[in-house]
mmCIF file of C-alpha atoms in Angstrom:
data_model
loop_
_atom_site.group_PDB
_atom_site.id
_atom_site.type_symbol
_atom_site.label_atom_id
_atom_site.label_comp_id
_atom_site.label_asym_id
_atom_site.label_seq_id
_atom_site.Cartn_x
_atom_site.Cartn_y
_atom_site.Cartn_z
ATOM 1 C CA MET N 1 52.452 64.737 -49.148
ATOM 2 C CA SER N 2 53.241 64.252 -45.384
ATOM 3 C CA GLY N 3 57.352 64.057 -44.569
ATOM 4 C CA ASP N 4 58.363 61.186 -42.662
ATOM 5 C CA ALA N 5 58.373 63.341 -39.320
ATOM 6 C CA GLU N 6 54.944 64.484 -39.806
ATOM 7 C CA ARG N 7 53.936 61.188 -40.708
ATOM 8 C CA ALA N 8 55.691 59.346 -37.282
ATOM 9 C CA ALA N 9 54.084 61.891 -35.455
ATOM 10 C CA ARG N 10 50.577 61.214 -36.587
ATOM 11 C CA ALA N 11 50.949 57.553 -36.181
ATOM 12 C CA ALA N 12 52.246 58.194 -32.569
ATOM 13 C CA LEU N 13 49.072 60.595 -31.867
ATOM 14 C CA THR N 14 46.620 57.961 -33.209
ATOM 15 C CA ARG N 15 47.834 55.579 -30.283
ATOM 16 C CA ILE N 16 47.591 58.655 -27.884
ATOM 17 C CA ALA N 17 44.271 60.076 -28.467
ATOM 18 C CA GLU N 18 40.829 58.583 -28.900
ATOM 19 C CA PRO N 19 39.286 58.739 -32.274
ATOM 20 C CA GLY N 20 37.558 62.085 -33.083
ATOM 21 C CA ASP N 21 39.219 63.950 -29.925
ATOM 22 C CA GLN N 22 38.293 67.731 -31.250
ATOM 23 C CA MET N 23 40.616 69.258 -28.785
ATOM 24 C CA MET N 24 43.642 67.293 -30.353
ATOM 25 C CA GLY N 25 42.081 68.359 -33.851
ATOM 26 C CA ARG N 26 42.258 71.841 -32.815
ATOM 27 C CA TRP N 27 45.717 71.478 -31.631
ATOM 28 C CA LEU N 28 46.717 69.558 -34.745
ATOM 29 C CA GLU N 29 45.433 72.820 -36.993
ATOM 30 C CA ARG N 30 47.024 75.261 -34.833
ATOM 31 C CA TYR N 31 50.458 73.848 -34.010
ATOM 32 C CA GLY N 32 50.618 70.720 -36.296
ATOM 33 C CA PRO N 33 51.703 67.551 -35.385
ATOM 34 C CA GLN N 34 55.271 67.321 -34.619
ATOM 35 C CA GLU N 35 54.925 70.421 -32.399
ATOM 36 C CA VAL N 36 52.251 68.674 -30.563
ATOM 37 C CA MET N 37 54.534 65.604 -29.913
ATOM 38 C CA ARG N 38 57.084 67.630 -28.773
ATOM 39 C CA ALA N 39 54.891 69.292 -26.171
ATOM 40 C CA LEU N 40 53.751 65.881 -24.946
ATOM 41 C CA SER N 41 57.019 64.732 -24.849
ATOM 42 C CA ALA N 42 58.543 67.368 -22.664
ATOM 43 C CA GLY N 43 55.302 67.898 -20.810
ATOM 44 C CA ASP N 44 56.340 71.047 -18.503
ATOM 45 C CA HIS N 45 53.563 73.049 -20.343
ATOM 46 C CA PRO N 46 50.143 71.767 -21.341
ATOM 47 C CA LEU N 47 48.776 72.955 -24.620
ATOM 48 C CA ASP N 48 45.964 75.166 -24.375
ATOM 49 C CA GLY N 49 42.226 74.163 -23.388
ATOM 50 C CA VAL N 50 43.176 70.877 -21.526
ATOM 51 C CA THR N 51 43.305 70.051 -17.894
ATOM 52 C CA ARG N 52 45.946 68.987 -15.931
ATOM 53 C CA GLN N 53 44.712 65.383 -15.024
ATOM 54 C CA ARG N 54 43.848 64.989 -18.698
ATOM 55 C CA TRP N 55 47.344 66.080 -19.826
ATOM 56 C CA ASP N 56 49.022 63.870 -17.806
ATOM 57 C CA GLY N 57 47.069 60.722 -19.233
ATOM 58 C CA LEU N 58 47.814 61.904 -22.668
ATOM 59 C CA ARG N 59 51.293 61.938 -21.531
ATOM 60 C CA ARG N 60 51.182 58.445 -20.077
ATOM 61 C CA ARG N 61 50.233 56.926 -23.496
ATOM 62 C CA ALA N 62 52.658 59.108 -25.311
ATOM 63 C CA ARG N 63 55.373 57.435 -23.642
ATOM 64 C CA GLY N 64 54.274 54.175 -24.770
ATOM 65 C CA ALA N 65 53.998 55.281 -28.155
ATOM 66 C CA ARG N 66 56.128 53.450 -30.926
ATOM 67 C CA PRO N 67 55.325 55.249 -34.202
ATOM 68 C CA GLU N 68 58.239 53.287 -36.071
ATOM 69 C CA ALA N 69 57.388 49.934 -35.061
ATOM 70 C CA ASP N 70 53.860 50.455 -35.946
ATOM 71 C CA LEU N 71 54.308 51.869 -39.332
ATOM 72 C CA GLU N 72 56.767 48.953 -40.181
ATOM 73 C CA GLY N 73 54.567 46.362 -38.708
ATOM 74 C CA LEU N 74 51.670 47.161 -40.826
ATOM 75 C CA ALA N 75 53.932 47.961 -43.652
ATOM 76 C CA GLN N 76 54.988 44.013 -43.595
ATOM 77 C CA LEU N 77 50.977 43.119 -43.753
ATOM 78 C CA GLY N 78 50.925 45.103 -47.090
ATOM 79 C CA GLY N 79 49.162 47.881 -45.452
ATOM 80 C CA ARG N 80 50.295 51.865 -45.245
ATOM 81 C CA PHE N 81 49.142 54.785 -43.062
ATOM 82 C CA LEU N 82 47.816 57.569 -44.604
ATOM 83 C CA CYS N 83 47.509 61.472 -43.329
ATOM 84 C CA PRO N 84 45.692 64.311 -44.721
ATOM 85 C CA GLY N 85 47.340 65.879 -47.743
ATOM 86 C CA ASP N 86 48.391 62.561 -48.938
ATOM 87 C CA HIS N 87 47.158 61.975 -52.662
ATOM 88 C CA GLU N 88 45.243 58.691 -51.455
ATOM 89 C CA TRP N 89 43.314 60.872 -48.835
ATOM 90 C CA PRO N 90 39.564 61.174 -49.315
ATOM 91 C CA GLY N 91 38.939 64.861 -48.997
ATOM 92 C CA GLN N 92 35.617 64.571 -47.822
ATOM 93 C CA LEU N 93 36.652 63.597 -44.390
ATOM 94 C CA ASP N 94 37.981 67.133 -44.103
ATOM 95 C CA ASP N 95 34.045 67.840 -43.332
ATOM 96 C CA LEU N 96 34.482 66.540 -40.081
ATOM 97 C CA GLY N 97 36.515 69.521 -39.391
ATOM 98 C CA ALA N 98 38.425 69.486 -35.834
ATOM 99 C CA ALA N 99 36.803 65.597 -35.552
ATOM 100 C CA ARG N 100 38.798 64.827 -38.642
ATOM 101 C CA PRO N 101 40.889 61.400 -38.365
ATOM 102 C CA ILE N 102 44.225 62.194 -37.276
ATOM 103 C CA GLY N 103 45.286 59.718 -39.930
ATOM 104 C CA LEU N 104 44.087 56.208 -41.170
ATOM 105 C CA TRP N 105 45.731 52.908 -41.110
ATOM 106 C CA VAL N 106 44.908 50.994 -44.300
ATOM 107 C CA ARG N 107 44.978 47.254 -45.557
ATOM 108 C CA GLY N 108 44.278 46.408 -49.195
ATOM 109 C CA ALA N 109 45.615 47.503 -52.566
ATOM 110 C CA PRO N 110 43.005 49.576 -54.195
ATOM 111 C CA SER N 111 43.274 53.429 -53.685
ATOM 112 C CA LEU N 112 41.125 54.510 -50.977
ATOM 113 C CA ARG N 113 40.563 58.178 -52.407
ATOM 114 C CA PHE N 114 39.335 56.479 -55.894
ATOM 115 C CA TRP N 115 36.834 54.258 -54.328
ATOM 116 C CA ALA N 116 35.807 56.371 -51.797
ATOM 117 C CA LEU N 117 34.499 58.812 -54.517
ATOM 118 C CA ARG N 118 31.248 56.659 -55.354
ATOM 119 C CA SER N 119 30.284 55.038 -51.980
ATOM 120 C CA VAL N 120 27.405 54.347 -50.217
ATOM 121 C CA ALA N 121 27.427 53.217 -46.600
ATOM 122 C CA VAL N 122 24.923 50.339 -46.104
ATOM 123 C CA VAL N 123 24.285 49.770 -42.289
ATOM 124 C CA GLY N 124 22.035 47.988 -39.682
ATOM 125 C CA ALA N 125 21.428 46.036 -36.884
ATOM 126 C CA ARG N 126 23.840 43.112 -35.926
ATOM 127 C CA ALA N 127 21.051 40.828 -34.647
ATOM 128 C CA CYS N 128 19.139 41.134 -37.875
ATOM 129 C CA THR N 129 16.445 39.371 -39.256
ATOM 130 C CA ASP N 130 16.592 37.019 -42.167
ATOM 131 C CA TYR N 131 14.973 39.747 -43.851
ATOM 132 C CA GLY N 132 17.416 41.924 -43.188
ATOM 133 C CA LEU N 133 20.256 39.741 -44.070
ATOM 134 C CA HIS N 134 18.375 39.046 -47.634
ATOM 135 C CA VAL N 135 17.845 43.087 -48.169
ATOM 136 C CA ALA N 136 21.375 44.107 -47.029
ATOM 137 C CA ALA N 137 23.175 41.366 -49.531
ATOM 138 C CA GLY N 138 20.991 42.450 -52.376
ATOM 139 C CA LEU N 139 21.817 46.003 -51.842
ATOM 140 C CA GLY N 140 25.528 45.519 -51.491
ATOM 141 C CA ALA N 141 25.322 42.983 -54.578
ATOM 142 C CA GLY N 142 23.513 45.651 -56.738
ATOM 143 C CA LEU N 143 25.140 48.566 -55.726
ATOM 144 C CA ALA N 144 28.594 46.905 -56.298
ATOM 145 C CA ASP N 145 27.486 45.791 -59.867
ATOM 146 C CA ARG N 146 26.376 49.041 -60.607
ATOM 147 C CA GLY N 147 29.912 50.452 -59.691
ATOM 148 C CA TRP N 148 29.688 51.857 -56.486
ATOM 149 C CA THR N 149 31.475 51.249 -53.375
ATOM 150 C CA VAL N 150 29.930 49.709 -50.536
ATOM 151 C CA VAL N 151 30.868 50.915 -47.183
ATOM 152 C CA SER N 152 30.343 49.042 -43.914
ATOM 153 C CA GLY N 153 31.641 48.431 -40.437
ATOM 154 C CA ALA N 154 32.384 44.401 -40.839
ATOM 155 C CA ALA N 155 30.300 43.710 -37.760
ATOM 156 C CA TYR N 156 27.520 40.629 -37.533
ATOM 157 C CA GLY N 157 24.300 41.300 -39.268
ATOM 158 C CA VAL N 158 23.660 43.949 -41.774
ATOM 159 C CA ASP N 159 27.235 45.050 -42.026
ATOM 160 C CA GLY N 160 28.559 41.548 -43.223
ATOM 161 C CA ALA N 161 25.760 40.917 -45.190
ATOM 162 C CA ALA N 162 26.463 43.859 -47.197
ATOM 163 C CA HIS N 163 30.163 43.333 -47.486
ATOM 164 C CA ARG N 164 29.489 39.767 -48.827
ATOM 165 C CA GLY N 165 26.801 41.010 -51.315
ATOM 166 C CA ALA N 166 29.821 43.389 -52.774
ATOM 167 C CA LEU N 167 32.232 40.468 -53.052
ATOM 168 C CA THR N 168 30.147 38.033 -54.433
ATOM 169 C CA VAL N 169 29.875 39.871 -57.449
ATOM 170 C CA GLY N 170 33.431 40.959 -57.223
ATOM 171 C CA GLY N 171 32.720 44.402 -56.771
ATOM 172 C CA ALA N 172 34.270 47.320 -54.252
ATOM 173 C CA THR N 173 33.773 47.360 -50.412
ATOM 174 C CA ILE N 174 35.238 49.127 -47.427
ATOM 175 C CA GLY N 175 35.489 48.136 -43.878
ATOM 176 C CA VAL N 176 35.675 50.982 -41.496
ATOM 177 C CA LEU N 177 36.542 49.170 -38.381
ATOM 178 C CA ALA N 178 36.971 50.159 -34.385
ATOM 179 C CA CYS N 179 40.062 48.489 -34.099
ATOM 180 C CA GLY N 180 43.405 47.829 -35.497
ATOM 181 C CA VAL N 181 43.124 46.895 -39.128
ATOM 182 C CA ASP N 182 45.296 43.627 -38.075
ATOM 183 C CA VAL N 183 42.546 42.614 -35.636
ATOM 184 C CA ALA N 184 40.083 40.220 -36.573
ATOM 185 C CA TYR N 185 36.928 41.823 -34.736
ATOM 186 C CA PRO N 186 34.735 40.394 -34.339
ATOM 187 C CA ALA N 187 36.524 37.015 -34.204
ATOM 188 C CA GLY N 188 33.530 35.247 -36.200
ATOM 189 C CA HIS N 189 34.238 37.463 -39.217
ATOM 190 C CA ARG N 190 37.929 36.659 -39.423
ATOM 191 C CA GLU N 191 37.591 35.145 -42.958
ATOM 192 C CA LEU N 192 35.436 37.930 -43.772
ATOM 193 C CA ILE N 193 37.902 40.811 -42.913
ATOM 194 C CA GLY N 194 40.708 38.551 -44.233
ATOM 195 C CA ARG N 195 38.576 38.877 -47.487
ATOM 196 C CA LEU N 196 38.373 42.377 -47.280
ATOM 197 C CA ALA N 197 42.069 43.276 -46.788
ATOM 198 C CA GLY N 198 42.533 40.757 -49.778
ATOM 199 C CA GLN N 199 39.810 41.923 -52.122
ATOM 200 C CA GLY N 200 38.799 45.226 -50.877
ATOM 201 C CA LEU N 201 40.092 47.910 -48.266
ATOM 202 C CA LEU N 202 40.231 47.964 -44.323
ATOM 203 C CA ILE N 203 40.521 51.328 -43.163
ATOM 204 C CA ALA N 204 40.739 52.338 -39.033
ATOM 205 C CA GLU N 205 41.910 55.335 -36.951
ATOM 206 C CA LEU N 206 43.252 53.134 -34.259
ATOM 207 C CA PRO N 207 46.841 51.799 -34.655
ATOM 208 C CA PRO N 208 47.646 48.042 -34.937
ATOM 209 C CA ARG N 209 46.432 45.790 -32.226
ATOM 210 C CA ASP N 210 44.332 48.068 -30.687
ATOM 211 C CA HIS N 211 40.946 46.602 -29.812
ATOM 212 C CA PRO N 212 37.416 48.274 -29.833
ATOM 213 C CA THR N 213 35.442 49.767 -27.049
ATOM 214 C CA ARG N 214 31.892 50.859 -27.107
ATOM 215 C CA SER N 215 32.486 54.425 -27.523
ATOM 216 C CA ARG N 216 35.030 53.796 -30.609
ATOM 217 C CA PHE N 217 32.055 51.809 -32.468
ATOM 218 C CA VAL N 218 30.164 55.240 -32.279
ATOM 219 C CA LEU N 219 32.912 57.105 -33.222
ATOM 220 C CA ARG N 220 33.770 55.190 -35.976
ATOM 221 C CA ASN N 221 30.048 55.697 -37.298
ATOM 222 C CA ARG N 222 31.193 59.402 -38.005
ATOM 223 C CA VAL N 223 33.962 58.045 -40.555
ATOM 224 C CA ILE N 224 31.378 56.032 -42.472
ATOM 225 C CA ALA N 225 29.062 58.937 -42.542
ATOM 226 C CA ALA N 226 31.843 61.127 -43.826
ATOM 227 C CA LEU N 227 33.286 58.921 -46.025
ATOM 228 C CA THR N 228 30.021 58.110 -48.386
ATOM 229 C CA ARG N 229 27.855 60.060 -50.508
ATOM 230 C CA GLY N 230 24.989 58.571 -48.404
ATOM 231 C CA THR N 231 23.810 56.199 -45.660
ATOM 232 C CA VAL N 232 21.139 53.208 -46.163
ATOM 233 C CA VAL N 233 19.844 51.864 -42.771
ATOM 234 C CA VAL N 234 18.471 48.355 -42.860
ATOM 235 C CA GLU N 235 16.729 47.227 -39.765
ATOM 236 C CA ALA N 236 17.538 49.433 -36.683
ATOM 237 C CA GLU N 237 15.812 49.536 -33.517
ATOM 238 C CA LEU N 238 14.841 52.933 -32.003
ATOM 239 C CA ARG N 239 18.364 52.521 -29.876
ATOM 240 C CA SER N 240 20.757 51.745 -32.389
ATOM 241 C CA GLY N 241 24.372 52.599 -33.616
ATOM 242 C CA SER N 242 23.072 52.627 -37.215
ATOM 243 C CA LEU N 243 20.951 55.515 -36.464
ATOM 244 C CA SER N 244 23.980 57.442 -35.049
ATOM 245 C CA THR N 245 25.494 56.873 -38.541
ATOM 246 C CA ALA N 246 22.602 58.048 -40.054
ATOM 247 C CA ARG N 247 22.346 61.306 -38.015
ATOM 248 C CA ARG N 248 26.005 62.177 -38.734
ATOM 249 C CA ALA N 249 25.049 61.772 -42.579
ATOM 250 C CA ARG N 250 22.188 64.355 -42.300
ATOM 251 C CA GLU N 251 24.506 66.583 -40.036
ATOM 252 C CA LEU N 252 27.058 66.442 -42.921
ATOM 253 C CA GLY N 253 24.709 67.038 -45.879
ATOM 254 C CA ARG N 254 24.832 63.467 -46.856
ATOM 255 C CA MET N 255 21.765 61.669 -48.135
ATOM 256 C CA VAL N 256 20.111 59.544 -45.481
ATOM 257 C CA MET N 257 17.966 56.847 -46.476
ATOM 258 C CA GLY N 258 15.922 53.497 -44.784
ATOM 259 C CA VAL N 259 14.485 50.115 -46.108
ATOM 260 C CA PRO N 260 11.075 49.453 -44.782
ATOM 261 C CA GLY N 261 9.991 46.555 -42.976
ATOM 262 C CA PRO N 262 7.193 44.904 -41.065
ATOM 263 C CA VAL N 263 5.335 47.881 -38.793
ATOM 264 C CA THR N 264 5.139 44.938 -36.526
ATOM 265 C CA SER N 265 9.123 44.185 -36.291
ATOM 266 C CA GLY N 266 10.745 46.165 -33.332
ATOM 267 C CA MET N 267 13.835 45.445 -35.569
ATOM 268 C CA SER N 268 12.562 48.044 -38.175
ATOM 269 C CA ALA N 269 10.892 50.598 -35.635
ATOM 270 C CA GLY N 270 14.236 52.558 -35.906
ATOM 271 C CA VAL N 271 14.185 52.925 -39.761
ATOM 272 C CA HIS N 272 10.476 53.676 -39.761
ATOM 273 C CA GLN N 273 11.145 56.716 -37.179
ATOM 274 C CA LEU N 274 13.804 57.825 -39.473
ATOM 275 C CA LEU N 275 11.969 57.639 -42.372
ATOM 276 C CA ARG N 276 8.887 59.490 -40.882
ATOM 277 C CA MET N 277 11.320 62.178 -39.697
ATOM 278 C CA GLU N 278 14.063 62.750 -42.383
ATOM 279 C CA GLY N 279 15.131 59.956 -44.390
ATOM 280 C CA GLU N 280 14.243 58.868 -48.098
ATOM 281 C CA LEU N 281 12.854 55.242 -48.432
ATOM 282 C CA VAL N 282 14.513 53.143 -50.670
ATOM 283 C CA THR N 283 13.891 49.396 -51.432
ATOM 284 C CA GLU N 284 16.485 48.327 -54.216
ATOM 285 C CA PRO N 285 19.905 49.313 -55.277
ATOM 286 C CA ALA N 286 18.559 51.232 -58.388
ATOM 287 C CA GLU N 287 16.558 53.705 -56.112
ATOM 288 C CA VAL N 288 19.788 54.364 -54.015
ATOM 289 C CA VAL N 289 21.537 55.513 -57.129
ATOM 290 C CA GLU N 290 18.840 57.440 -58.039
ATOM 291 C CA LEU N 291 19.539 59.595 -54.842
ATOM 292 C CA VAL N 292 23.281 59.755 -54.228
ATOM 293 C CA GLY N 293 24.102 59.355 -58.135
ATOM 294 C CA ALA N 294 24.392 61.740 -61.111
ATOM 295 C CA VAL N 295 21.719 63.443 -62.526
ATOM 296 C CA GLY N 296 19.976 61.387 -64.940
ATOM 297 C CA GLU N 297 20.823 57.992 -62.890
ATOM 298 C CA LEU N 298 17.091 57.434 -62.246
ATOM 299 C CA ALA N 299 15.396 54.118 -61.147
ATOM 300 C CA PRO N 300 13.270 52.219 -63.637
ATOM 301 C CA GLU N 301 9.531 53.414 -62.739
ATOM 302 C CA ARG N 302 7.680 50.618 -60.809
ATOM 303 C CA ARG N 303 4.394 49.722 -62.479
ATOM 304 C CA GLY N 304 1.840 47.002 -61.913
ATOM 305 C CA PRO N 305 1.206 44.094 -64.702
ATOM 306 C CA VAL N 306 -0.166 45.768 -68.254
ATOM 307 C CA LEU N 307 -3.861 43.786 -68.687
ATOM 308 C CA PRO N 308 -5.191 43.499 -71.973
ATOM 309 C CA ARG N 309 -7.922 46.031 -70.619
ATOM 310 C CA ASP N 310 -5.210 48.627 -70.121
ATOM 311 C CA VAL N 311 -4.707 49.103 -74.221
ATOM 312 C CA LEU N 312 -8.272 49.670 -75.017
ATOM 313 C CA PRO N 313 -9.497 53.462 -75.581
ATOM 314 C CA PRO N 314 -11.682 54.928 -72.896
ATOM 315 C CA ASP N 315 -15.142 54.537 -74.456
ATOM 316 C CA THR N 316 -14.163 51.059 -75.382
ATOM 317 C CA VAL N 317 -13.307 50.436 -71.962
ATOM 318 C CA ARG N 318 -17.033 51.925 -70.766
ATOM 319 C CA VAL N 319 -18.787 49.465 -72.837
ATOM 320 C CA LEU N 320 -16.636 46.278 -71.772
ATOM 321 C CA GLU N 321 -17.151 47.746 -67.949
ATOM 322 C CA ALA N 322 -21.126 47.780 -68.539
ATOM 323 C CA MET N 323 -21.187 43.857 -69.912
ATOM 324 C CA PRO N 324 -22.992 41.681 -67.223
ATOM 325 C CA ALA N 325 -20.655 39.066 -65.770
ATOM 326 C CA HIS N 326 -23.060 36.308 -66.249
ATOM 327 C CA CYS N 327 -25.631 36.769 -68.678
ATOM 328 C CA ALA N 328 -26.188 37.901 -72.452
ATOM 329 C CA VAL N 329 -27.418 41.454 -72.915
ATOM 330 C CA ASP N 330 -28.667 43.310 -75.984
ATOM 331 C CA VAL N 331 -27.431 46.354 -77.375
ATOM 332 C CA GLY N 332 -30.030 48.598 -76.032
ATOM 333 C CA ARG N 333 -29.674 47.639 -72.398
ATOM 334 C CA LEU N 334 -25.758 47.600 -72.964
ATOM 335 C CA ALA N 335 -25.899 51.229 -74.369
ATOM 336 C CA ASP N 336 -28.348 52.236 -71.373
ATOM 337 C CA THR N 337 -25.947 50.935 -68.862
ATOM 338 C CA ALA N 338 -22.665 52.478 -70.622
ATOM 339 C CA GLY N 339 -24.556 55.921 -71.346
ATOM 340 C CA THR N 340 -23.375 55.734 -74.945
ATOM 341 C CA PRO N 341 -25.481 55.875 -78.072
ATOM 342 C CA PRO N 342 -26.515 52.454 -79.260
ATOM 343 C CA GLU N 343 -25.168 52.779 -82.526
ATOM 344 C CA GLN N 344 -21.606 53.765 -80.773
ATOM 345 C CA ALA N 345 -21.950 50.900 -78.643
ATOM 346 C CA LEU N 346 -22.369 48.470 -81.261
ATOM 347 C CA VAL N 347 -19.136 49.786 -82.990
ATOM 348 C CA ARG N 348 -17.223 49.248 -79.783
ATOM 349 C CA LEU N 349 -19.070 45.706 -79.363
ATOM 350 C CA HIS N 350 -17.614 44.843 -82.699
ATOM 351 C CA GLU N 351 -14.020 46.315 -81.650
ATOM 352 C CA LEU N 352 -14.226 43.949 -78.477
ATOM 353 C CA ARG N 353 -15.311 40.590 -80.358
ATOM 354 C CA SER N 354 -12.348 41.175 -82.458
ATOM 355 C CA LEU N 355 -9.802 41.368 -79.559
ATOM 356 C CA GLY N 356 -11.524 38.155 -77.819
ATOM 357 C CA PHE N 357 -13.313 40.133 -74.934
ATOM 358 C CA VAL N 358 -16.998 39.388 -75.994
ATOM 359 C CA GLU N 359 -18.997 37.254 -78.109
ATOM 360 C CA ARG N 360 -22.483 37.520 -80.292
ATOM 361 C CA ARG N 361 -25.180 35.258 -79.491
ATOM 362 C CA GLY N 362 -28.008 36.459 -82.055
ATOM 363 C CA GLU N 363 -29.217 39.864 -80.973
ATOM 364 C CA HIS N 364 -27.600 39.520 -77.896
ATOM 365 C CA TRP N 365 -23.576 39.709 -76.520
ATOM 366 C CA ARG N 366 -21.879 38.433 -73.764
ATOM 367 C CA LEU N 367 -18.316 38.205 -72.228
ATOM 368 C CA THR N 368 -16.379 35.554 -73.963
ATOM 369 C CA PRO N 369 -16.002 32.596 -71.491
ATOM 370 C CA GLY N 370 -12.588 32.807 -69.650
ATOM 371 C CA VAL N 371 -12.650 36.742 -69.494
ATOM 372 C CA THR N 372 -13.016 37.359 -65.873
ATOM 373 C CA ALA N 373 -13.035 40.397 -63.933
ATOM 374 C CA GLY N 374 -9.095 40.658 -63.918
ATOM 375 C CA HIS N 375 -9.384 41.058 -67.529
ATOM 376 C CA ARG N 376 -11.779 43.558 -67.761
ATOM 377 C CA HIS N 377 -10.533 45.922 -64.967
ATOM 378 C CA SER N 378 -7.128 47.362 -64.426
ATOM 379 C CA ILE N 379 -5.557 46.838 -61.059
ATOM 380 C CA GLY N 380 -4.760 50.706 -60.846
#
């Protein structure tokens, strides 16, 4: 577990460096957070690999860092700050290497490490269709009901629907923000973000009161990808931030999945491209679990309805299919059509009569009224 001095240094650095800053990550690996902060405070000798202009910019930010105030303010909201090496730190984030978060600001009672062990990201378009909302909510509810944590970005559209689906069934869900965990962004999701803090978890790399930028949304996506066992994309245009999450998931060796949509919908064009190139097609929670879960967590096989014809022996089916639809036929003609000896055809006809498929009229046989082609033939 990190000491107080290291925790304060990492908290300060989250206000100084942008998320995913690999140069900062390399400095932390080489020097440690306290030494990096000392260098930024002294400022005379820039650390290796940085221009003077950038070093001066980092120093200006360092002068405004107040880590003790940030830590205390979040604690008053019931939050906490996690560092790599803490018991609650999700080890899978270490797969990001030098781009690993400096630390994570967290709101919510559950253990982030525990919840992230069985987690799936559900991401997609903000301006999604009703179809996308329906699918995302169903996936969120179904995955949560199966004991999986649903991870998303708390944005409009697919993200919000996935979170709400999980919350509806009392399941686990984590919102990964591109702003401080005390900031309600987007503003229209203030109520949802409050529910995530109260019933689930909110996490962010950025310190309290920080607001999002376009680049921070993209950088946030790498945390969603690394935190989870797999990413499901529900509706995404060809140029979509959700696809960046899928790409990072693939690079990290995580499962990448997509839900198909109408081929005429531009909102699904990015998902279809993903499926053509690298993703696994999924349509329901059980299929997602089969791909990311343990051995034996298989989705039930999907089959069409079982028709009466499906339970008949092949020889009997052949005779039934030889029956004309609208007239009676004698055994000899029927045997010729079915390609079977007359005595065998007669045996099969008696079987079919006992099952209600055919009826006898003297020396002729016909289909029982009401037995249609749909009863005679399997849909395959």
